[in-house]
Amino acid sequence: MTDPRQNQGKSVFIRTYGCQMNVYDSERIVGLLKPLGYGVAETPDSADLVVLNTCHIREKAAEKVYSDLGRLKVIKKSRNKSGDDLKIAVAGCVAQAEGAEITARAPYVNMVVGPQAYHRLPELLARAARENGEVLDTDFAVEEKFDRLAERTADGPTAFLTIQEGCDKFCTFCVVPYTRGAEVSRSVDAVVAEARSLAAQGVREVTLLGQNVNAWASAPPAGMAGNTWGLGELCRHLAKIDGLDRIRFTTSHPRDMDDGLIAALAEEEKLMPYLHLPVQAGSDKILKAMNRGHTAEHYVKLIERIRAERPDIALSGDFIVGFPGETSEDFKATLDLVEAVGYASAYSFKYSRRPGTPGAAMQKQVPEDQKSEHLAQLQALLERQRVEFNQKQVGQSLTVLFEREGRKNGQLIGRSPYLQSVHVSAPKSMLGSIAPVSIEGVTPNALAGVLKEGEYAA
Ligand code: SAH
Ligand code: SF4
Ligand code: F3S
């Protein structure tokens, strides 16, 4: 048996693509490797092990992996010449979806490990060292994974916390149900333990993560009677943790936005007034073909209900243009929906045909130039709304959680309740604190403000 301790003093370089869940996973991977003696390397050149934590959502994201691998191969070869080695691991959603293809296209990769199996990386590393070939692990072992992960080390005043993984929705464009598997929720006790540990290390804000975070459901905590809890109850429970002052959650699905969660948003002040609620398209015909399970009207009404309960809520969304069969008229319905809702921020993408999804086999694929034209139009509208939303904050007071130092001397960068970056002149000692800031101006990507004198005791 290889003794993992022989790795003392080694280092890992990890590159993360894709969503926040991958950011969370990368942090956990670093945590898993630490007891084996791995520190973090700043570049692949200075690393003994490189982990690419990959994303399969769109073709471009997936293709990046192979260009990265090409560059790593060069480093590995030159190491091998001098009798040394660079171990290469591919993790994440491309590993899950294309494990065999990676093996075939890049046989110099040592480990391929899916998003539900990365807790076994230490064993895989030992095996890769022993067998000197490629090892592959793409089992779905979510529950085992969370049980096996060590306690986390917080890094700054904000943290992601995965509470739910996987997806049962099967939107016809999307690979996630195949790469992340079925919906699984972590228990209240597991989530609370992780949140408490983060708060004890100075974390003030957690963002609860799930591919369908509002589908989270679990039995009440040990010793408490009652029915299954939903996300609303979980958030209220987490809000009781001292030191934890801000709670966010992402990504929500319109179908799982239940009354309990809306009531929690209305009543729990620690829940930030910002909701990422993707709709993808505004035409009912397209929503149906996408298998979203709701109409445009249902979505708009839902937003009205949420706004009635929490008037200051800011909305964010995801959009896809050029889904098969989408005409200019269908696209116009997306623009109308965006006008009707008014977004503070949004992500929009050209439809990417993903192997194995029903959308890929559909007739009437939309030509690239039409996708590009519609995307530009949609992005112009969303950008206008974003700028308007930012400008509305000028003259207001917003609480800001200071996260890091800015580029200018004496400047700190924090986040408003609406997730806007806010640049403020403030002493470094305020990192990690929450203070009211008067917003005085906007820059292309941030707000600029000044501390409200004497009010920052937090
Ligand atoms: N679970 C979330 C989103 C997961 S993927 C939800 O249901 O909303 C993040 C975003 O990527 C999606 O909201 C969608 O807008 C986009 N996306 C997913 N598959 C895509 C594809 N095949 N082409 C283009 N964009 C896609
Ligand atoms: Fe993908 Fe749809 Fe599931 Fe979101 S809800 S992860 S878009 S299948
Ligand atoms: Fe990408 Fe997987 Fe996240 S496909 S968006 S990394 S769930």
Coordinates of C-alpha atoms and ligand atoms in Angstrom, one line a residue:
M1 CA 0.0 0.0 0.0
T2 CA 1.2 3.4 -0.8
D3 CA 1.5 5.5 2.3
P4 CA -0.3 8.8 1.7
R5 CA 2.1 10.5 4.0
Q6 CA 4.8 10.1 1.5
N7 CA 3.1 13.1 -0.2
Q8 CA 4.2 15.5 2.5
G9 CA 5.1 18.9 1.1
K10 CA 3.4 18.4 -2.2
S11 CA 1.0 20.9 -3.8
V12 CA -2.2 21.0 -5.9
F13 CA -3.3 23.5 -8.5
I14 CA -7.1 23.5 -9.0
R15 CA -8.9 25.2 -11.8
T16 CA -12.6 25.6 -11.4
Y17 CA -15.2 26.1 -14.2
G18 CA -19.0 26.3 -14.1
C19 CA -21.3 27.1 -11.3
Q20 CA -21.0 27.9 -7.6
M21 CA -21.4 24.3 -6.7
N22 CA -18.1 23.6 -8.4
V23 CA -16.5 26.4 -6.4
Y24 CA -17.8 24.7 -3.3
D25 CA -16.6 21.3 -4.5
S26 CA -13.1 22.7 -5.3
E27 CA -12.8 24.1 -1.8
R28 CA -13.7 20.7 -0.4
I29 CA -11.2 19.0 -2.7
V30 CA -8.5 21.3 -1.3
G31 CA -9.7 20.4 2.2
L32 CA -9.5 16.7 1.4
L33 CA -6.0 16.8 0.1
K34 CA -4.6 18.9 3.0
P35 CA -4.3 16.0 5.4
L36 CA -2.2 14.2 2.7
G37 CA 0.3 17.1 2.8
Y38 CA -0.9 19.0 -0.2
G39 CA -0.7 22.8 -0.1
V40 CA -2.2 25.0 -2.8
A41 CA 0.0 25.9 -5.8
E42 CA -0.5 29.1 -7.7
T43 CA 0.2 27.7 -11.1
P44 CA 0.2 24.3 -12.8
D45 CA 4.0 24.6 -13.2
S46 CA 4.6 24.6 -9.5
A47 CA 2.2 21.8 -8.7
D48 CA 2.6 18.1 -8.2
L49 CA -1.1 17.5 -8.9
V50 CA -3.5 19.5 -11.1
V51 CA -7.2 19.1 -10.7
L52 CA -9.5 20.5 -13.4
N53 CA -13.0 20.9 -11.9
T54 CA -15.0 21.0 -15.1
C55 CA -18.4 22.1 -16.4
H56 CA -20.5 20.4 -19.1
I57 CA -23.4 22.9 -19.3
R58 CA -22.5 24.4 -22.7
E59 CA -20.2 23.1 -25.5
K60 CA -17.7 25.9 -25.0
A61 CA -17.3 25.1 -21.3
A62 CA -16.7 21.4 -22.0
E63 CA -14.3 22.0 -24.8
K64 CA -12.0 24.2 -22.6
V65 CA -11.1 21.0 -20.7
Y66 CA -9.4 19.5 -23.7
S67 CA -7.4 22.7 -24.5
D68 CA -6.3 22.9 -20.8
L69 CA -5.3 19.2 -20.9
G70 CA -3.2 19.9 -24.0
R71 CA -1.2 22.4 -22.1
L72 CA -0.9 20.2 -19.1
K73 CA 0.4 17.4 -21.3
V74 CA 3.4 19.5 -22.2
I75 CA 4.3 20.2 -18.6
K76 CA 3.9 16.5 -17.7
K77 CA 6.1 15.4 -20.6
S78 CA 8.9 17.7 -19.6
R79 CA 8.6 16.5 -16.0
N80 CA 8.7 12.9 -17.1
K81 CA 11.9 13.6 -19.0
S82 CA 13.6 14.7 -15.8
G83 CA 12.3 11.6 -14.0
D84 CA 9.6 13.5 -12.2
D85 CA 5.8 13.6 -12.8
L86 CA 2.7 15.8 -12.8
K87 CA -0.5 14.0 -11.8
I88 CA -3.6 15.2 -13.6
A89 CA -7.1 14.7 -12.4
V90 CA -10.3 15.7 -14.2
A91 CA -13.2 16.2 -11.8
G92 CA -16.7 17.7 -12.2
C93 CA -19.4 17.4 -14.7
V94 CA -17.3 16.7 -17.8
A95 CA -15.7 13.9 -15.9
Q96 CA -19.1 12.5 -15.2
A97 CA -20.5 12.9 -18.7
E98 CA -17.4 12.1 -20.8
G99 CA -15.2 9.9 -18.6
A100 CA -14.6 7.4 -21.4
E101 CA -13.9 10.1 -24.0
I102 CA -11.4 11.8 -21.7
T103 CA -9.6 8.5 -21.3
A104 CA -9.5 8.0 -25.1
R105 CA -8.6 11.6 -26.0
A106 CA -6.2 12.3 -23.2
P107 CA -4.7 8.9 -22.0
Y108 CA -2.1 10.8 -20.0
V109 CA -4.8 11.9 -17.5
N110 CA -4.3 10.0 -14.2
M111 CA -7.7 10.3 -12.6
V112 CA -11.2 11.0 -13.7
V113 CA -13.6 11.6 -10.9
G114 CA -17.3 12.6 -11.0
P115 CA -18.9 15.3 -8.8
Q116 CA -20.4 12.7 -6.5
A117 CA -17.2 10.7 -6.0
Y118 CA -14.5 13.2 -5.4
H119 CA -14.4 12.3 -1.7
R120 CA -12.5 9.3 -2.8
L121 CA -9.7 11.3 -4.4
P122 CA -7.3 10.3 -1.7
E123 CA -7.8 6.6 -2.6
L124 CA -7.7 7.3 -6.3
L125 CA -4.4 9.2 -5.9
A126 CA -2.9 6.2 -4.1
R127 CA -4.1 3.9 -6.8
A128 CA -2.9 6.2 -9.6
A129 CA 0.5 6.2 -7.9
R130 CA 0.5 2.4 -7.7
E131 CA -1.0 1.4 -11.0
N132 CA 0.5 4.3 -13.0
G133 CA -2.5 4.1 -15.3
E134 CA -5.8 5.9 -15.4
V135 CA -8.4 5.5 -12.7
L136 CA -12.0 6.4 -13.1
D137 CA -14.7 6.9 -10.5
T138 CA -18.1 8.3 -11.6
D139 CA -20.4 6.6 -9.0
F140 CA -23.3 8.6 -7.6
A141 CA -22.5 8.5 -3.9
V142 CA -23.8 11.9 -2.7
E143 CA -24.7 10.9 0.8
E144 CA -21.5 9.1 1.4
K145 CA -19.6 12.1 0.0
F146 CA -20.9 14.6 2.5
D147 CA -20.3 12.1 5.4
R148 CA -16.8 11.7 4.3
L149 CA -15.8 15.4 3.9
A150 CA -13.8 16.8 6.7
E151 CA -14.7 19.9 8.6
R152 CA -14.2 23.0 6.6
T153 CA -11.8 25.9 7.0
A154 CA -13.5 29.2 6.2
D155 CA -11.8 31.6 3.9
G156 CA -13.2 35.1 4.5
P157 CA -16.6 36.4 5.7
T158 CA -18.8 34.7 3.1
A159 CA -19.1 31.1 2.2
F160 CA -21.1 28.7 -0.1
L161 CA -22.8 25.8 1.6
T162 CA -24.2 23.0 -0.5
I163 CA -27.5 21.8 0.9
Q164 CA -29.0 20.0 -2.1
E165 CA -27.6 18.4 -5.2
G166 CA -28.9 16.9 -8.4
C167 CA -32.0 17.6 -10.4
D168 CA -35.2 15.6 -11.3
K169 CA -36.6 18.3 -13.6
F170 CA -35.1 17.2 -16.9
C171 CA -35.4 20.4 -18.8
T172 CA -34.8 19.3 -22.4
F173 CA -31.8 21.5 -22.9
C174 CA -29.9 20.6 -19.8
V175 CA -27.2 18.1 -18.8
V176 CA -27.3 18.6 -15.1
P177 CA -29.7 15.7 -14.3
Y178 CA -27.2 13.4 -16.0
T179 CA -24.0 14.9 -14.5
R180 CA -25.2 15.5 -11.0
G181 CA -27.8 12.7 -10.7
A182 CA -31.1 12.7 -8.8
E183 CA -32.2 15.4 -6.3
V184 CA -30.7 14.7 -2.9
S185 CA -31.1 16.9 0.2
R186 CA -28.7 17.1 3.1
S187 CA -30.2 16.7 6.6
V188 CA -30.9 19.8 8.8
D189 CA -28.4 18.6 11.3
A190 CA -25.6 18.3 8.7
V191 CA -26.4 21.8 7.3
V192 CA -26.6 23.4 10.7
A193 CA -23.3 21.8 11.8
E194 CA -21.6 23.1 8.8
A195 CA -23.2 26.6 9.1
R196 CA -22.2 26.8 12.8
S197 CA -18.7 25.8 12.1
L198 CA -18.5 28.5 9.4
A199 CA -20.0 31.1 11.7
A200 CA -17.6 30.2 14.5
Q201 CA -14.8 31.0 12.0
G202 CA -16.1 34.4 11.3
V203 CA -18.4 33.8 8.3
R204 CA -21.2 36.4 8.3
E205 CA -23.0 35.4 5.1
V206 CA -23.8 31.9 3.7
T207 CA -25.2 31.2 0.3
L208 CA -27.0 27.9 0.4
L209 CA -26.5 26.0 -2.9
G210 CA -28.4 23.5 -4.8
Q211 CA -29.1 22.8 -8.5
N212 CA -32.7 23.2 -7.3
V213 CA -32.1 24.7 -3.9
N214 CA -35.8 25.3 -3.2
A215 CA -36.6 21.7 -3.8
W216 CA -34.6 21.0 -0.6
A217 CA -36.7 18.9 1.8
S218 CA -35.8 17.0 4.9
A219 CA -37.1 15.6 8.1
P220 CA -37.1 18.1 11.0
P221 CA -33.9 18.0 13.1
A222 CA -33.3 15.1 15.5
G223 CA -35.6 15.4 18.5
M224 CA -38.1 17.8 16.8
A225 CA -41.6 16.5 15.8
G226 CA -43.5 17.7 12.8
N227 CA -43.7 17.4 9.0
T228 CA -41.0 17.5 6.5
W229 CA -39.2 20.8 6.4
G230 CA -38.8 23.0 3.3
L231 CA -36.2 25.6 2.5
G232 CA -38.2 28.3 4.3
E233 CA -38.0 26.4 7.6
L234 CA -34.4 25.6 7.1
C235 CA -33.6 29.3 6.5
R236 CA -35.5 30.4 9.6
H237 CA -33.6 27.8 11.6
L238 CA -30.2 28.9 10.3
A239 CA -31.1 32.5 11.0
K240 CA -30.9 31.6 14.7
I241 CA -27.2 31.0 14.5
D242 CA -25.3 33.9 16.2
G243 CA -22.9 35.7 14.0
L244 CA -24.5 34.5 10.8
D245 CA -26.2 37.7 9.6
R246 CA -27.0 37.1 6.0
I247 CA -28.5 34.1 4.3
R248 CA -28.9 33.7 0.5
F249 CA -29.9 30.7 -1.6
T250 CA -29.4 29.8 -5.2
T251 CA -30.6 28.5 -7.7
S252 CA -34.4 28.3 -7.3
H253 CA -36.9 26.8 -9.7
P254 CA -40.2 28.6 -10.2
R255 CA -42.1 25.3 -9.6
D256 CA -40.6 24.9 -6.1
M257 CA -41.2 28.4 -4.9
D258 CA -43.7 27.5 -2.1
D259 CA -45.7 29.6 0.3
G260 CA -43.4 28.7 3.2
L261 CA -40.4 30.0 1.4
I262 CA -42.2 33.2 0.3
A263 CA -43.3 33.8 3.9
A264 CA -39.7 33.3 5.2
L265 CA -38.5 35.8 2.6
A266 CA -41.1 38.2 3.9
E267 CA -40.5 37.7 7.6
E268 CA -36.8 36.7 8.1
E269 CA -34.6 39.8 7.9
K270 CA -31.4 37.7 7.6
L271 CA -32.7 36.4 4.3
M272 CA -31.3 38.9 1.7
P273 CA -33.8 40.6 -0.6
Y274 CA -32.4 39.0 -3.8
L275 CA -33.7 36.1 -5.7
H276 CA -32.2 34.2 -8.6
L277 CA -35.2 32.7 -10.3
P278 CA -34.4 31.5 -13.9
V279 CA -37.3 31.4 -16.4
Q280 CA -35.2 30.7 -19.6
A281 CA -37.8 32.0 -22.1
G282 CA -41.0 34.0 -22.3
S283 CA -43.0 32.0 -24.9
D284 CA -45.3 29.3 -23.5
K285 CA -44.6 27.1 -26.6
I286 CA -40.9 27.2 -25.9
L287 CA -41.3 26.8 -22.1
K288 CA -43.4 23.7 -22.9
A289 CA -40.8 22.3 -25.3
M290 CA -38.1 23.0 -22.7
N291 CA -40.2 21.0 -20.1
R292 CA -40.0 23.8 -17.6
G293 CA -43.4 22.8 -16.2
H294 CA -44.9 26.4 -16.0
T295 CA -46.1 29.1 -18.2
A296 CA -44.9 32.7 -18.6
E297 CA -48.0 34.0 -16.8
H298 CA -47.4 31.6 -13.9
Y299 CA -43.9 33.0 -13.5
V300 CA -44.9 36.7 -13.7
K301 CA -47.7 36.1 -11.2
L302 CA -45.3 34.3 -8.9
I303 CA -43.0 37.3 -9.0
E304 CA -45.9 39.6 -8.2
R305 CA -46.8 37.5 -5.2
I306 CA -43.2 37.5 -4.0
R307 CA -42.9 41.3 -4.4
A308 CA -46.2 41.8 -2.6
E309 CA -44.7 40.0 0.4
R310 CA -41.2 41.4 0.2
P311 CA -41.4 44.7 -1.8
D312 CA -37.6 45.4 -1.8
I313 CA -36.7 42.1 -3.4
A314 CA -34.4 42.3 -6.5
L315 CA -34.7 39.7 -9.2
S316 CA -32.1 37.8 -11.2
G317 CA -32.6 35.3 -13.9
D318 CA -31.2 33.0 -16.6
F319 CA -32.2 33.0 -20.2
I320 CA -31.6 30.9 -23.2
V321 CA -32.1 32.2 -26.7
G322 CA -32.4 30.0 -29.8
F323 CA -33.9 26.9 -28.3
P324 CA -35.1 24.6 -31.1
G325 CA -38.3 26.0 -32.7
E326 CA -37.9 29.5 -31.3
T327 CA -39.2 32.1 -33.8
S328 CA -38.7 35.8 -33.7
E329 CA -42.2 36.0 -32.3
D330 CA -41.3 33.6 -29.5
F331 CA -38.2 35.6 -28.8
K332 CA -40.3 38.8 -28.6
A333 CA -42.2 37.1 -25.7
T334 CA -39.0 36.8 -23.8
L335 CA -38.3 40.5 -24.2
D336 CA -41.9 41.2 -23.1
L337 CA -41.4 39.1 -20.0
V338 CA -38.1 40.8 -19.2
E339 CA -39.9 44.2 -19.5
A340 CA -42.7 43.0 -17.3
V341 CA -40.4 41.7 -14.5
G342 CA -37.5 44.1 -14.4
Y343 CA -34.3 42.4 -13.4
A344 CA -31.5 43.7 -11.3
S345 CA -29.1 41.3 -13.0
A346 CA -29.2 38.3 -15.3
Y347 CA -27.3 35.6 -17.2
S348 CA -28.2 34.9 -20.8
F349 CA -26.9 32.3 -23.2
K350 CA -27.2 31.0 -26.7
Y351 CA -28.8 27.6 -26.7
S352 CA -26.0 25.0 -26.9
R353 CA -26.9 21.5 -28.3
R354 CA -25.8 19.0 -25.6
P355 CA -25.3 15.4 -26.5
G356 CA -27.8 13.1 -24.9
T357 CA -30.4 15.7 -24.1
P358 CA -33.8 15.7 -25.8
G359 CA -33.3 19.2 -27.2
A360 CA -30.3 18.0 -29.2
A361 CA -32.5 15.7 -31.3
M362 CA -35.2 18.3 -31.9
Q363 CA -36.1 19.5 -35.4
K364 CA -35.9 23.2 -36.2
Q365 CA -32.5 24.0 -34.6
V366 CA -32.1 27.8 -34.8
P367 CA -29.2 29.1 -37.0
E368 CA -26.2 30.6 -35.1
D369 CA -26.6 34.1 -36.6
Q370 CA -30.2 34.4 -35.4
K371 CA -29.1 33.2 -31.9
S372 CA -26.4 35.9 -31.9
E373 CA -28.8 38.6 -33.0
H374 CA -31.4 37.7 -30.4
L375 CA -28.8 37.4 -27.7
A376 CA -27.4 40.8 -28.4
Q377 CA -30.9 42.3 -28.2
L378 CA -31.8 40.6 -25.0
Q379 CA -28.5 41.5 -23.4
A380 CA -28.9 45.1 -24.3
L381 CA -32.3 45.2 -22.5
L382 CA -31.0 43.3 -19.5
E383 CA -28.0 45.6 -19.3
R384 CA -30.2 48.6 -19.4
Q385 CA -32.3 47.2 -16.5
R386 CA -29.1 46.4 -14.5
V387 CA -27.8 50.0 -14.9
E388 CA -31.2 51.4 -14.0
F389 CA -31.3 49.3 -10.9
N390 CA -27.8 50.3 -9.8
Q391 CA -28.6 54.0 -10.5
K392 CA -31.7 53.8 -8.3
Q393 CA -29.4 53.1 -5.3
V394 CA -27.6 56.4 -5.6
G395 CA -28.6 58.6 -2.6
Q396 CA -29.8 55.5 -0.7
S397 CA -28.2 53.9 2.3
L398 CA -27.3 50.2 1.9
T399 CA -25.7 47.8 4.4
V400 CA -22.5 46.4 3.1
L401 CA -20.5 43.3 4.1
F402 CA -16.9 44.1 3.6
E403 CA -15.2 41.1 1.9
R404 CA -11.8 42.2 0.6
E405 CA -9.4 45.0 -0.1
G406 CA -9.8 47.0 -3.2
R407 CA -7.1 47.9 -5.7
K408 CA -6.8 51.5 -4.4
N409 CA -5.1 52.2 -1.2
G410 CA -7.5 52.3 1.8
Q411 CA -10.4 50.9 -0.3
L412 CA -12.5 48.0 0.7
I413 CA -14.9 46.1 -1.5
G414 CA -18.1 44.6 -0.1
R415 CA -21.5 43.5 -1.2
S416 CA -24.9 45.2 -0.8
P417 CA -28.0 43.1 0.1
Y418 CA -28.6 43.0 -3.7
L419 CA -25.2 41.4 -4.4
Q420 CA -23.8 44.6 -5.9
S421 CA -20.1 45.2 -5.4
V422 CA -19.7 48.4 -3.4
H423 CA -16.4 50.3 -3.2
V424 CA -15.8 52.3 -0.1
S425 CA -12.9 54.0 1.7
A426 CA -12.6 52.2 5.0
P427 CA -10.0 50.8 7.4
K428 CA -8.8 47.3 6.8
S429 CA -10.0 46.5 10.3
M430 CA -13.6 46.6 8.9
L431 CA -13.1 43.5 6.7
G432 CA -15.8 41.0 7.8
S433 CA -18.0 43.6 9.3
I434 CA -21.4 44.9 8.0
A435 CA -22.0 48.6 8.0
P436 CA -24.3 51.2 6.4
V437 CA -23.0 53.0 3.4
S438 CA -24.3 56.0 1.6
I439 CA -24.3 55.2 -2.1
E440 CA -22.9 58.2 -4.1
G441 CA -22.3 56.9 -7.5
V442 CA -22.1 54.0 -10.0
T443 CA -19.3 52.6 -12.0
P444 CA -19.8 50.1 -14.8
N445 CA -19.7 47.1 -12.5
A446 CA -20.0 48.5 -9.0
L447 CA -21.4 51.1 -6.7
A448 CA -19.3 53.7 -4.9
G449 CA -20.2 54.9 -1.5
V450 CA -19.0 56.4 1.8
L451 CA -19.3 55.0 5.3
K452 CA -22.0 56.6 7.4
E453 CA -20.0 58.2 10.1
G454 CA -20.3 56.7 13.6
E455 CA -22.7 54.0 12.6
Y456 CA -20.4 51.2 12.0
A457 CA -20.2 49.2 15.2
A458 CA -21.0 45.7 13.7
Ligands
SAH1 N1 -30.8 24.6 -12.0 C1 -30.8 25.9 -12.5 C2 -29.7 26.2 -13.5 C3 -28.7 25.2 -13.9 S1 -27.7 25.6 -15.3 C4 -32.2 26.1 -13.1 O1 -33.0 25.3 -13.2 O2 -32.4 27.3 -13.4 C5 -27.5 27.3 -15.3 C6 -28.0 27.9 -16.5 O3 -27.4 27.5 -17.7 C7 -29.5 27.6 -16.8 O4 -30.4 28.3 -16.1 C8 -29.6 27.9 -18.3 O5 -30.0 29.2 -18.5 C9 -28.2 27.7 -18.8 N2 -28.1 26.5 -19.6 C10 -28.3 25.2 -19.2 N3 -28.2 24.3 -20.3 C11 -28.0 25.1 -21.4 C12 -27.8 24.8 -22.8 N4 -27.8 23.6 -23.3 N5 -27.5 25.9 -23.6 C13 -27.4 27.1 -23.1 N6 -27.6 27.4 -21.8 C14 -27.9 26.5 -21.0
SF4_2 FE1 -31.1 21.9 -15.6 FE2 -33.7 22.4 -15.6 FE3 -32.6 20.9 -13.6 FE4 -32.1 23.5 -13.8 S1 -34.1 22.6 -13.4 S2 -30.6 21.9 -13.4 S3 -32.1 23.9 -16.0 S4 -32.7 20.3 -15.8
F3S3 FE1 -21.6 23.1 -15.0 FE2 -22.1 21.0 -13.6 FE3 -22.5 23.3 -12.5 S1 -22.5 21.2 -15.7 S2 -23.1 24.6 -14.3 S3 -20.5 22.5 -13.2 S4 -23.7 21.5 -12.2

